[in-house]
GROMACS .gro file of C-alpha atoms in nm:
model
  448
    1UNK     CA    1  -6.988   7.597  -0.414
    2UNK     CA    2  -7.133   7.346  -0.168
    3UNK     CA    3  -7.479   7.202  -0.221
    4UNK     CA    4  -7.725   7.191   0.067
    5UNK     CA    5  -8.080   7.053   0.061
    6UNK     CA    6  -8.333   7.310  -0.052
    7UNK     CA    7  -8.569   7.230   0.234
    8UNK     CA    8  -8.292   7.290   0.481
    9UNK     CA    9  -8.238   7.631   0.323
   10UNK     CA   10  -8.593   7.734   0.389
   11UNK     CA   11  -8.572   7.671   0.761
   12UNK     CA   12  -8.275   7.905   0.780
   13UNK     CA   13  -8.482   8.185   0.628
   14UNK     CA   14  -8.760   8.184   0.883
   15UNK     CA   15  -8.764   8.391   1.200
   16UNK     CA   16  -8.928   8.227   1.493
   17UNK     CA   17  -9.266   8.371   1.588
   18UNK     CA   18  -9.319   8.466   1.952
   19UNK     CA   19  -9.547   8.225   2.134
   20UNK     CA   20  -9.674   8.493   2.368
   21UNK     CA   21 -10.052   8.505   2.384
   22UNK     CA   22 -10.253   8.799   2.256
   23UNK     CA   23 -10.403   9.029   2.518
   24UNK     CA   24 -10.737   9.184   2.437
   25UNK     CA   25 -10.866   9.498   2.615
   26UNK     CA   26 -11.245   9.485   2.644
   27UNK     CA   27 -11.452   9.794   2.719
   28UNK     CA   28 -11.440   9.721   3.094
   29UNK     CA   29 -11.070   9.803   3.094
   30UNK     CA   30 -10.968   9.453   3.212
   31UNK     CA   31 -10.756   9.222   2.998
   32UNK     CA   32 -10.821   8.865   2.895
   33UNK     CA   33 -10.582   8.633   2.714
   34UNK     CA   34 -10.660   8.440   2.392
   35UNK     CA   35 -10.473   8.134   2.269
   36UNK     CA   36 -10.491   8.263   1.910
   37UNK     CA   37 -10.223   8.486   1.760
   38UNK     CA   38 -10.204   8.692   1.442
   39UNK     CA   39  -9.957   8.542   1.196
   40UNK     CA   40 -10.016   8.182   1.299
   41UNK     CA   41 -10.189   7.945   1.058
   42UNK     CA   42 -10.547   7.841   1.123
   43UNK     CA   43 -10.461   7.479   1.041
   44UNK     CA   44 -10.166   7.262   0.947
   45UNK     CA   45 -10.023   7.387   0.618
   46UNK     CA   46 -10.039   7.036   0.473
   47UNK     CA   47 -10.418   7.044   0.520
   48UNK     CA   48 -10.472   7.367   0.328
   49UNK     CA   49 -10.659   7.359  -0.002
   50UNK     CA   50 -10.471   7.390  -0.331
   51UNK     CA   51 -10.602   7.742  -0.395
   52UNK     CA   52 -10.459   7.856  -0.060
   53UNK     CA   53 -10.128   7.680  -0.124
   54UNK     CA   54 -10.097   7.853  -0.461
   55UNK     CA   55 -10.095   8.186  -0.279
   56UNK     CA   56  -9.899   8.099   0.035
   57UNK     CA   57  -9.699   7.777  -0.011
   58UNK     CA   58  -9.328   7.832   0.048
   59UNK     CA   59  -9.382   8.201   0.126
   60UNK     CA   60  -9.348   8.372   0.464
   61UNK     CA   61  -9.349   8.746   0.543
   62UNK     CA   62  -9.001   8.894   0.526
   63UNK     CA   63  -8.846   8.848   0.873
   64UNK     CA   64  -8.688   9.194   0.873
   65UNK     CA   65  -8.958   9.421   0.729
   66UNK     CA   66  -9.271   9.208   0.734
   67UNK     CA   67  -9.311   9.251   0.355
   68UNK     CA   68  -9.583   9.015   0.236
   69UNK     CA   69  -9.398   8.944  -0.091
   70UNK     CA   70  -9.068   8.758  -0.108
   71UNK     CA   71  -8.788   9.007  -0.185
   72UNK     CA   72  -8.579   8.984  -0.501
   73UNK     CA   73  -8.235   8.888  -0.374
   74UNK     CA   74  -8.037   9.022  -0.669
   75UNK     CA   75  -7.701   8.921  -0.524
   76UNK     CA   76  -7.419   8.711  -0.663
   77UNK     CA   77  -7.255   8.623  -0.333
   78UNK     CA   78  -7.332   8.609   0.040
   79UNK     CA   79  -7.105   8.721   0.325
   80UNK     CA   80  -7.000   8.450   0.568
   81UNK     CA   81  -6.948   8.510   0.942
   82UNK     CA   82  -6.635   8.293   0.950
   83UNK     CA   83  -6.471   8.002   0.773
   84UNK     CA   84  -6.608   7.763   1.031
   85UNK     CA   85  -6.959   7.902   0.982
   86UNK     CA   86  -6.951   7.873   0.603
   87UNK     CA   87  -7.309   7.821   0.475
   88UNK     CA   88  -7.454   7.872   0.823
   89UNK     CA   89  -7.713   8.104   0.664
   90UNK     CA   90  -7.773   7.868   0.375
   91UNK     CA   91  -7.615   8.059   0.088
   92UNK     CA   92  -7.272   8.121  -0.060
   93UNK     CA   93  -7.307   8.177  -0.435
   94UNK     CA   94  -7.619   8.222  -0.648
   95UNK     CA   95  -7.532   7.958  -0.905
   96UNK     CA   96  -7.598   7.706  -0.628
   97UNK     CA   97  -7.890   7.861  -0.442
   98UNK     CA   98  -8.063   8.199  -0.429
   99UNK     CA   99  -8.316   8.294  -0.157
  100UNK     CA  100  -8.584   8.417  -0.401
  101UNK     CA  101  -8.551   8.109  -0.620
  102UNK     CA  102  -8.555   7.883  -0.314
  103UNK     CA  103  -8.898   8.014  -0.216
  104UNK     CA  104  -9.035   7.935  -0.563
  105UNK     CA  105  -8.875   7.589  -0.553
  106UNK     CA  106  -9.041   7.518  -0.220
  107UNK     CA  107  -9.376   7.637  -0.353
  108UNK     CA  108  -9.359   7.419  -0.665
  109UNK     CA  109  -9.245   7.113  -0.466
  110UNK     CA  110  -9.541   7.152  -0.232
  111UNK     CA  111  -9.791   7.207  -0.513
  112UNK     CA  112  -9.664   6.904  -0.706
  113UNK     CA  113  -9.641   6.680  -0.399
  114UNK     CA  114  -9.268   6.616  -0.433
  115UNK     CA  115  -8.977   6.614  -0.191
  116UNK     CA  116  -8.803   6.908  -0.357
  117UNK     CA  117  -8.785   7.113  -0.675
  118UNK     CA  118  -8.509   7.278  -0.875
  119UNK     CA  119  -8.588   7.580  -1.093
  120UNK     CA  120  -8.407   7.637  -1.422
  121UNK     CA  121  -8.361   7.911  -1.679
  122UNK     CA  122  -8.589   7.733  -1.931
  123UNK     CA  123  -8.806   7.425  -1.962
  124UNK     CA  124  -8.546   7.267  -2.189
  125UNK     CA  125  -8.277   7.322  -1.924
  126UNK     CA  126  -8.499   7.127  -1.685
  127UNK     CA  127  -8.534   6.845  -1.937
  128UNK     CA  128  -8.159   6.834  -1.997
  129UNK     CA  129  -8.104   6.808  -1.621
  130UNK     CA  130  -8.338   6.508  -1.597
  131UNK     CA  131  -8.149   6.318  -1.867
  132UNK     CA  132  -7.803   6.401  -1.733
  133UNK     CA  133  -7.909   6.317  -1.377
  134UNK     CA  134  -8.034   5.971  -1.468
  135UNK     CA  135  -7.831   5.850  -1.769
  136UNK     CA  136  -7.477   5.817  -1.895
  137UNK     CA  137  -7.304   5.678  -2.203
  138UNK     CA  138  -7.428   5.328  -2.282
  139UNK     CA  139  -7.764   5.372  -2.106
  140UNK     CA  140  -8.102   5.333  -2.277
  141UNK     CA  141  -8.424   5.532  -2.245
  142UNK     CA  142  -8.774   5.448  -2.365
  143UNK     CA  143  -8.936   5.781  -2.452
  144UNK     CA  144  -9.270   5.882  -2.597
  145UNK     CA  145  -9.271   5.937  -2.973
  146UNK     CA  146  -9.482   6.249  -2.923
  147UNK     CA  147  -9.332   6.518  -2.705
  148UNK     CA  148  -9.222   6.878  -2.722
  149UNK     CA  149  -9.000   6.918  -3.029
  150UNK     CA  150  -8.702   7.037  -2.826
  151UNK     CA  151  -8.712   6.724  -2.612
  152UNK     CA  152  -8.716   6.504  -2.921
  153UNK     CA  153  -8.425   6.692  -3.076
  154UNK     CA  154  -8.210   6.686  -2.761
  155UNK     CA  155  -8.248   6.310  -2.722
  156UNK     CA  156  -8.214   6.240  -3.094
  157UNK     CA  157  -7.902   6.448  -3.149
  158UNK     CA  158  -7.725   6.578  -2.836
  159UNK     CA  159  -7.759   6.274  -2.611
  160UNK     CA  160  -7.734   6.017  -2.888
  161UNK     CA  161  -7.403   6.175  -2.988
  162UNK     CA  162  -7.292   6.126  -2.628
  163UNK     CA  163  -7.348   5.749  -2.650
  164UNK     CA  164  -7.697   5.719  -2.503
  165UNK     CA  165  -7.974   5.518  -2.671
  166UNK     CA  166  -8.338   5.620  -2.716
  167UNK     CA  167  -8.642   5.435  -2.847
  168UNK     CA  168  -8.920   5.678  -2.948
  169UNK     CA  169  -9.241   5.477  -2.920
  170UNK     CA  170  -9.617   5.496  -2.875
  171UNK     CA  171  -9.693   5.532  -2.503
  172UNK     CA  172 -10.067   5.468  -2.524
  173UNK     CA  173 -10.018   5.092  -2.469
  174UNK     CA  174  -9.829   4.967  -2.162
  175UNK     CA  175  -9.733   4.643  -2.337
  176UNK     CA  176  -9.554   4.843  -2.607
  177UNK     CA  177  -9.343   5.020  -2.346
  178UNK     CA  178  -9.258   4.693  -2.173
  179UNK     CA  179  -9.164   4.531  -2.505
  180UNK     CA  180  -8.900   4.799  -2.566
  181UNK     CA  181  -8.722   4.769  -2.231
  182UNK     CA  182  -8.363   4.647  -2.250
  183UNK     CA  183  -8.104   4.530  -1.998
  184UNK     CA  184  -7.939   4.874  -2.019
  185UNK     CA  185  -8.263   5.072  -1.985
  186UNK     CA  186  -8.242   5.329  -1.707
  187UNK     CA  187  -8.527   5.571  -1.775
  188UNK     CA  188  -8.887   5.578  -1.901
  189UNK     CA  189  -8.975   5.929  -2.021
  190UNK     CA  190  -9.342   6.016  -2.068
  191UNK     CA  191  -9.529   6.335  -2.151
  192UNK     CA  192  -9.895   6.355  -2.055
  193UNK     CA  193 -10.090   6.514  -2.211
  194UNK     CA  194  -9.846   6.504  -2.502
  195UNK     CA  195  -9.754   6.814  -2.700
  196UNK     CA  196  -9.932   6.868  -2.934
  197UNK     CA  197 -10.150   6.559  -2.995
  198UNK     CA  198 -10.279   6.537  -2.635
  199UNK     CA  199 -10.226   6.161  -2.618
  200UNK     CA  200 -10.222   6.044  -2.257
  201UNK     CA  201  -9.995   5.807  -2.067
  202UNK     CA  202 -10.135   5.591  -1.787
  203UNK     CA  203  -9.895   5.730  -1.527
  204UNK     CA  204  -9.979   5.484  -1.250
  205UNK     CA  205  -9.936   5.182  -1.477
  206UNK     CA  206  -9.608   5.304  -1.626
  207UNK     CA  207  -9.473   5.394  -1.281
  208UNK     CA  208  -9.559   5.047  -1.154
  209UNK     CA  209  -9.379   4.893  -1.451
  210UNK     CA  210  -9.075   5.112  -1.391
  211UNK     CA  211  -9.057   5.019  -1.023
  212UNK     CA  212  -9.093   4.649  -1.100
  213UNK     CA  213  -8.782   4.673  -1.319
  214UNK     CA  214  -8.582   4.909  -1.097
  215UNK     CA  215  -8.615   5.195  -1.345
  216UNK     CA  216  -8.697   5.563  -1.309
  217UNK     CA  217  -9.006   5.725  -1.458
  218UNK     CA  218  -8.991   6.092  -1.560
  219UNK     CA  219  -9.297   6.278  -1.686
  220UNK     CA  220  -9.335   6.617  -1.851
  221UNK     CA  221  -9.662   6.742  -1.702
  222UNK     CA  222  -9.652   7.095  -1.845
  223UNK     CA  223  -9.989   7.068  -2.024
  224UNK     CA  224 -10.163   6.940  -1.711
  225UNK     CA  225 -10.025   7.154  -1.425
  226UNK     CA  226 -10.091   7.035  -1.067
  227UNK     CA  227 -10.451   7.155  -1.110
  228UNK     CA  228 -10.522   6.859  -1.342
  229UNK     CA  229 -10.277   6.597  -1.220
  230UNK     CA  230  -9.989   6.544  -0.979
  231UNK     CA  231  -9.766   6.277  -1.135
  232UNK     CA  232  -9.584   6.211  -0.806
  233UNK     CA  233  -9.916   6.085  -0.668
  234UNK     CA  234  -9.910   5.828  -0.951
  235UNK     CA  235  -9.560   5.703  -0.863
  236UNK     CA  236  -9.362   5.921  -1.103
  237UNK     CA  237  -9.005   5.985  -0.984
  238UNK     CA  238  -8.927   6.311  -1.166
  239UNK     CA  239  -9.175   6.570  -1.293
  240UNK     CA  240  -9.087   6.837  -1.548
  241UNK     CA  241  -9.271   7.167  -1.569
  242UNK     CA  242  -9.198   7.438  -1.823
  243UNK     CA  243  -9.287   7.727  -1.592
  244UNK     CA  244  -9.290   7.946  -1.904
  245UNK     CA  245  -9.635   7.807  -1.971
  246UNK     CA  246  -9.912   7.780  -1.710
  247UNK     CA  247  -9.712   7.865  -1.399
  248UNK     CA  248  -9.627   8.199  -1.561
  249UNK     CA  249  -9.944   8.228  -1.767
  250UNK     CA  250  -9.873   8.590  -1.868
  251UNK     CA  251  -9.612   8.556  -2.148
  252UNK     CA  252  -9.358   8.729  -1.922
  253UNK     CA  253  -9.084   8.478  -1.843
  254UNK     CA  254  -8.911   8.160  -1.951
  255UNK     CA  255  -8.826   7.898  -1.694
  256UNK     CA  256  -8.850   7.535  -1.594
  257UNK     CA  257  -8.865   7.312  -1.290
  258UNK     CA  258  -8.785   6.953  -1.200
  259UNK     CA  259  -8.974   6.806  -0.906
  260UNK     CA  260  -8.815   6.503  -0.742
  261UNK     CA  261  -9.008   6.247  -0.540
  262UNK     CA  262  -8.710   6.157  -0.318
  263UNK     CA  263  -8.419   6.336  -0.146
  264UNK     CA  264  -8.164   6.131  -0.340
  265UNK     CA  265  -8.310   6.227  -0.679
  266UNK     CA  266  -8.344   6.589  -0.573
  267UNK     CA  267  -7.974   6.605  -0.484
  268UNK     CA  268  -7.880   6.448  -0.818
  269UNK     CA  269  -8.080   6.710  -1.006
  270UNK     CA  270  -7.942   6.996  -0.797
  271UNK     CA  271  -7.590   6.866  -0.854
  272UNK     CA  272  -7.636   6.864  -1.231
  273UNK     CA  273  -7.792   7.209  -1.218
  274UNK     CA  274  -7.487   7.340  -1.034
  275UNK     CA  275  -7.254   7.173  -1.284
  276UNK     CA  276  -7.442   7.310  -1.586
  277UNK     CA  277  -7.513   7.651  -1.434
  278UNK     CA  278  -7.872   7.635  -1.565
  279UNK     CA  279  -8.029   7.852  -1.296
  280UNK     CA  280  -8.344   8.065  -1.289
  281UNK     CA  281  -8.286   8.435  -1.229
  282UNK     CA  282  -8.423   8.578  -0.903
  283UNK     CA  283  -8.628   8.834  -1.098
  284UNK     CA  284  -8.802   8.561  -1.299
  285UNK     CA  285  -8.857   8.362  -0.982
  286UNK     CA  286  -9.022   8.667  -0.825
  287UNK     CA  287  -9.255   8.708  -1.125
  288UNK     CA  288  -9.348   8.340  -1.120
  289UNK     CA  289  -9.419   8.353  -0.748
  290UNK     CA  290  -9.683   8.616  -0.822
  291UNK     CA  291  -9.836   8.462  -1.136
  292UNK     CA  292  -9.863   8.116  -0.976
  293UNK     CA  293 -10.111   8.255  -0.725
  294UNK     CA  294 -10.386   8.266  -0.988
  295UNK     CA  295 -10.302   7.932  -1.151
  296UNK     CA  296 -10.621   7.756  -1.039
  297UNK     CA  297 -10.843   8.048  -1.140
  298UNK     CA  298 -10.682   8.073  -1.481
  299UNK     CA  299 -10.677   7.701  -1.555
  300UNK     CA  300 -11.043   7.654  -1.465
  301UNK     CA  301 -11.146   7.935  -1.699
  302UNK     CA  302 -10.920   7.801  -1.972
  303UNK     CA  303 -11.071   7.454  -1.933
  304UNK     CA  304 -11.425   7.590  -1.954
  305UNK     CA  305 -11.339   7.787  -2.268
  306UNK     CA  306 -11.154   7.494  -2.428
  307UNK     CA  307 -11.451   7.262  -2.374
  308UNK     CA  308 -11.688   7.507  -2.539
  309UNK     CA  309 -11.453   7.567  -2.833
  310UNK     CA  310 -11.394   7.193  -2.885
  311UNK     CA  311 -11.768   7.130  -2.893
  312UNK     CA  312 -11.815   7.413  -3.144
  313UNK     CA  313 -11.539   7.279  -3.369
  314UNK     CA  314 -11.680   6.927  -3.354
  315UNK     CA  315 -12.010   7.060  -3.490
  316UNK     CA  316 -11.865   7.276  -3.768
  317UNK     CA  317 -11.900   7.118  -4.116
  318UNK     CA  318 -11.555   7.230  -4.233
  319UNK     CA  319 -11.369   7.066  -3.943
  320UNK     CA  320 -11.233   6.722  -4.018
  321UNK     CA  321 -11.116   6.618  -3.669
  322UNK     CA  322 -11.087   6.778  -3.326
  323UNK     CA  323 -10.919   6.635  -3.018
  324UNK     CA  324 -10.978   6.747  -2.660
  325UNK     CA  325 -10.977   6.517  -2.354
  326UNK     CA  326 -11.309   6.660  -2.239
  327UNK     CA  327 -11.495   6.543  -2.551
  328UNK     CA  328 -11.685   6.214  -2.546
  329UNK     CA  329 -11.515   6.136  -2.879
  330UNK     CA  330 -11.164   6.159  -2.732
  331UNK     CA  331 -10.997   5.819  -2.792
  332UNK     CA  332 -10.866   5.795  -2.433
  333UNK     CA  333 -11.167   5.946  -2.259
  334UNK     CA  334 -11.177   5.681  -1.984
  335UNK     CA  335 -10.813   5.745  -1.892
  336UNK     CA  336 -10.866   6.122  -1.908
  337UNK     CA  337 -11.155   6.103  -1.663
  338UNK     CA  338 -10.963   5.869  -1.432
  339UNK     CA  339 -10.631   6.052  -1.432
  340UNK     CA  340 -10.731   6.417  -1.451
  341UNK     CA  341 -10.859   6.578  -1.133
  342UNK     CA  342 -11.161   6.797  -1.066
  343UNK     CA  343 -11.329   6.709  -1.395
  344UNK     CA  344 -11.085   6.939  -1.577
  345UNK     CA  345 -10.901   6.854  -1.898
  346UNK     CA  346 -10.678   7.151  -1.973
  347UNK     CA  347 -10.668   7.450  -2.200
  348UNK     CA  348 -10.506   7.281  -2.502
  349UNK     CA  349 -10.679   7.131  -2.805
  350UNK     CA  350 -10.609   7.071  -3.171
  351UNK     CA  351 -10.800   7.025  -3.493
  352UNK     CA  352 -10.768   6.989  -3.867
  353UNK     CA  353 -10.999   7.128  -4.131
  354UNK     CA  354 -11.126   6.957  -4.442
  355UNK     CA  355 -10.894   7.030  -4.729
  356UNK     CA  356 -10.574   6.933  -4.548
  357UNK     CA  357 -10.265   7.148  -4.537
  358UNK     CA  358 -10.383   7.426  -4.769
  359UNK     CA  359 -10.705   7.477  -4.577
  360UNK     CA  360 -10.532   7.457  -4.238
  361UNK     CA  361 -10.273   7.714  -4.338
  362UNK     CA  362 -10.543   7.940  -4.480
  363UNK     CA  363 -10.730   7.928  -4.151
  364UNK     CA  364 -10.421   8.007  -3.945
  365UNK     CA  365 -10.328   8.295  -4.176
  366UNK     CA  366 -10.676   8.444  -4.138
  367UNK     CA  367 -10.735   8.396  -3.765
  368UNK     CA  368 -10.842   8.725  -3.607
  369UNK     CA  369 -10.799   8.866  -3.259
  370UNK     CA  370 -10.848   8.778  -2.978
  371UNK     CA  371 -10.647   8.482  -3.118
  372UNK     CA  372 -10.274   8.544  -3.175
  373UNK     CA  373 -10.072   8.342  -3.427
  374UNK     CA  374  -9.752   8.267  -3.235
  375UNK     CA  375  -9.565   8.015  -3.020
  376UNK     CA  376  -9.600   7.951  -2.646
  377UNK     CA  377  -9.903   7.818  -2.459
  378UNK     CA  378 -10.082   7.836  -2.127
  379UNK     CA  379 -10.108   8.214  -2.122
  380UNK     CA  380 -10.405   8.440  -2.052
  381UNK     CA  381 -10.404   8.528  -2.421
  382UNK     CA  382 -10.543   8.268  -2.662
  383UNK     CA  383 -10.279   8.141  -2.904
  384UNK     CA  384 -10.301   7.961  -3.238
  385UNK     CA  385  -9.989   7.769  -3.341
  386UNK     CA  386  -9.874   7.572  -3.644
  387UNK     CA  387  -9.656   7.300  -3.482
  388UNK     CA  388  -9.508   7.178  -3.811
  389UNK     CA  389  -9.348   7.519  -3.868
  390UNK     CA  390  -9.310   7.646  -3.511
  391UNK     CA  391  -9.287   7.422  -3.202
  392UNK     CA  392  -9.211   7.089  -3.372
  393UNK     CA  393  -9.018   7.196  -3.682
  394UNK     CA  394  -8.703   7.037  -3.539
  395UNK     CA  395  -8.858   6.689  -3.547
  396UNK     CA  396  -8.789   6.476  -3.852
  397UNK     CA  397  -9.078   6.517  -4.096
  398UNK     CA  398  -9.146   6.143  -4.103
  399UNK     CA  399  -9.158   6.131  -3.724
  400UNK     CA  400  -9.404   6.422  -3.712
  401UNK     CA  401  -9.634   6.258  -3.966
  402UNK     CA  402  -9.615   5.925  -3.787
  403UNK     CA  403  -9.775   6.075  -3.475
  404UNK     CA  404 -10.025   6.282  -3.673
  405UNK     CA  405  -9.862   6.627  -3.681
  406UNK     CA  406  -9.939   6.729  -4.039
  407UNK     CA  407  -9.853   7.062  -4.198
  408UNK     CA  408 -10.215   7.172  -4.153
  409UNK     CA  409 -10.238   7.068  -3.787
  410UNK     CA  410 -10.382   7.358  -3.580
  411UNK     CA  411 -10.290   7.375  -3.209
  412UNK     CA  412 -10.493   7.602  -2.985
  413UNK     CA  413 -10.390   7.728  -2.644
  414UNK     CA  414 -10.711   7.869  -2.500
  415UNK     CA  415 -10.689   8.178  -2.281
  416UNK     CA  416 -10.933   8.345  -2.045
  417UNK     CA  417 -11.114   8.574  -2.291
  418UNK     CA  418 -11.489   8.528  -2.328
  419UNK     CA  419 -11.559   8.204  -2.510
  420UNK     CA  420 -11.812   8.366  -2.744
  421UNK     CA  421 -11.547   8.607  -2.876
  422UNK     CA  422 -11.302   8.322  -2.932
  423UNK     CA  423 -11.563   8.110  -3.108
  424UNK     CA  424 -11.673   8.404  -3.324
  425UNK     CA  425 -11.319   8.444  -3.455
  426UNK     CA  426 -11.284   8.073  -3.533
  427UNK     CA  427 -11.623   8.067  -3.702
  428UNK     CA  428 -11.534   8.364  -3.920
  429UNK     CA  429 -11.214   8.197  -4.043
  430UNK     CA  430 -11.381   7.859  -4.094
  431UNK     CA  431 -11.677   8.007  -4.277
  432UNK     CA  432 -11.443   8.208  -4.503
  433UNK     CA  433 -11.255   7.899  -4.624
  434UNK     CA  434 -11.328   7.843  -4.996
  435UNK     CA  435 -11.550   7.542  -5.055
  436UNK     CA  436 -11.301   7.404  -5.305
  437UNK     CA  437 -11.041   7.382  -5.029
  438UNK     CA  438 -11.281   7.205  -4.795
  439UNK     CA  439 -11.368   6.960  -5.073
  440UNK     CA  440 -11.003   6.863  -5.127
  441UNK     CA  441 -10.970   6.562  -4.899
  442UNK     CA  442 -10.592   6.548  -4.879
  443UNK     CA  443 -10.459   6.231  -4.715
  444UNK     CA  444 -10.397   6.286  -4.345
  445UNK     CA  445 -10.168   6.081  -4.127
  446UNK     CA  446 -10.358   5.891  -3.860
  447UNK     CA  447 -10.353   6.093  -3.540
  448UNK     CA  448 -10.351   5.911  -3.210
   0.00000   0.00000   0.00000
């Protein structure tokens, strides 16, 4: 199958709109001509607000039927007019490109401010594509020591076994990153905010360092979404999104995306996607096209709820520590305010209760609805997760403790329910903790 640029594909899908003027019939029976025409945009698409782009970016009415939603092209192959006109319509085989998926890729690229995007079957597939597109045996990567557990495992086992080198380090200090660069370093891999500790990376500073050394900077921005930050605007070369999370937001699909800042990087990612066969299904792309429309509405409500919950937890006598970038007590508050847009700081937070692991586990085992004890994040439903057992169980125990992920660490993904209902449930579980548990001050690893 032959690769062609995603943006070139889109132009092949559009049907030209007639430039004929609209004729209006006033009551007098005479006609006058207006320069405006239904179906044309009121302003340049690049000048539209984010909320409008979330609904319309990448999407055009179906050229055959006028359907306002992009069709699901559930087709393996595409008929060619002739050998000489192979790929004239942009498609040959769905492992390479699919029309429904292309529309979602164009939408995500526009929202994230990149040149192009590639959509994958999962967020981990997207991460794997970034590594394989930028590194080979003998190459070195400096990567954050706090990331999604699957990312840590893939680099620590799969890619290390293939002859690549990784240094897992603290990314909160630029000098520490610079100190770990080697002659064979090819990639700097950040995650901001980090899962699950919410530590932030100064994306502009790290990108500047990478460019000064001729290196690439990749950032997993899943926790932030383009509503909070657009890493490409900070000089990041490759952006990873687990679309399973906020882009979906409804617990319906799994998927991932890699946004490239340049045509050359986009082609490298698309090539590796074609080689691996890690594609997103057209049905999942269709679902994500719909759910993405409400991303800004959802994220703003989630941020408002998370702020209120973090403030409540900070006041509760049985809570030992709470971390949320919107709190004045957040260790990197200055960076959070500078890097995050619109005064928003996300729907994720974490806390630990007095009494350590036993108390934390007791709280999670007693949490009542509307909270759900499960994995995933970013959804409409509020989720309580135990990272040590669930999302980060595949990290080495010593590595988890080093970054502050204890066995009693409670991660909250705040949904869009009413904040008072969410707080009432947390209060009930906190208040019900036995005093003897709260009095047991078990040693806790220092959390960044």
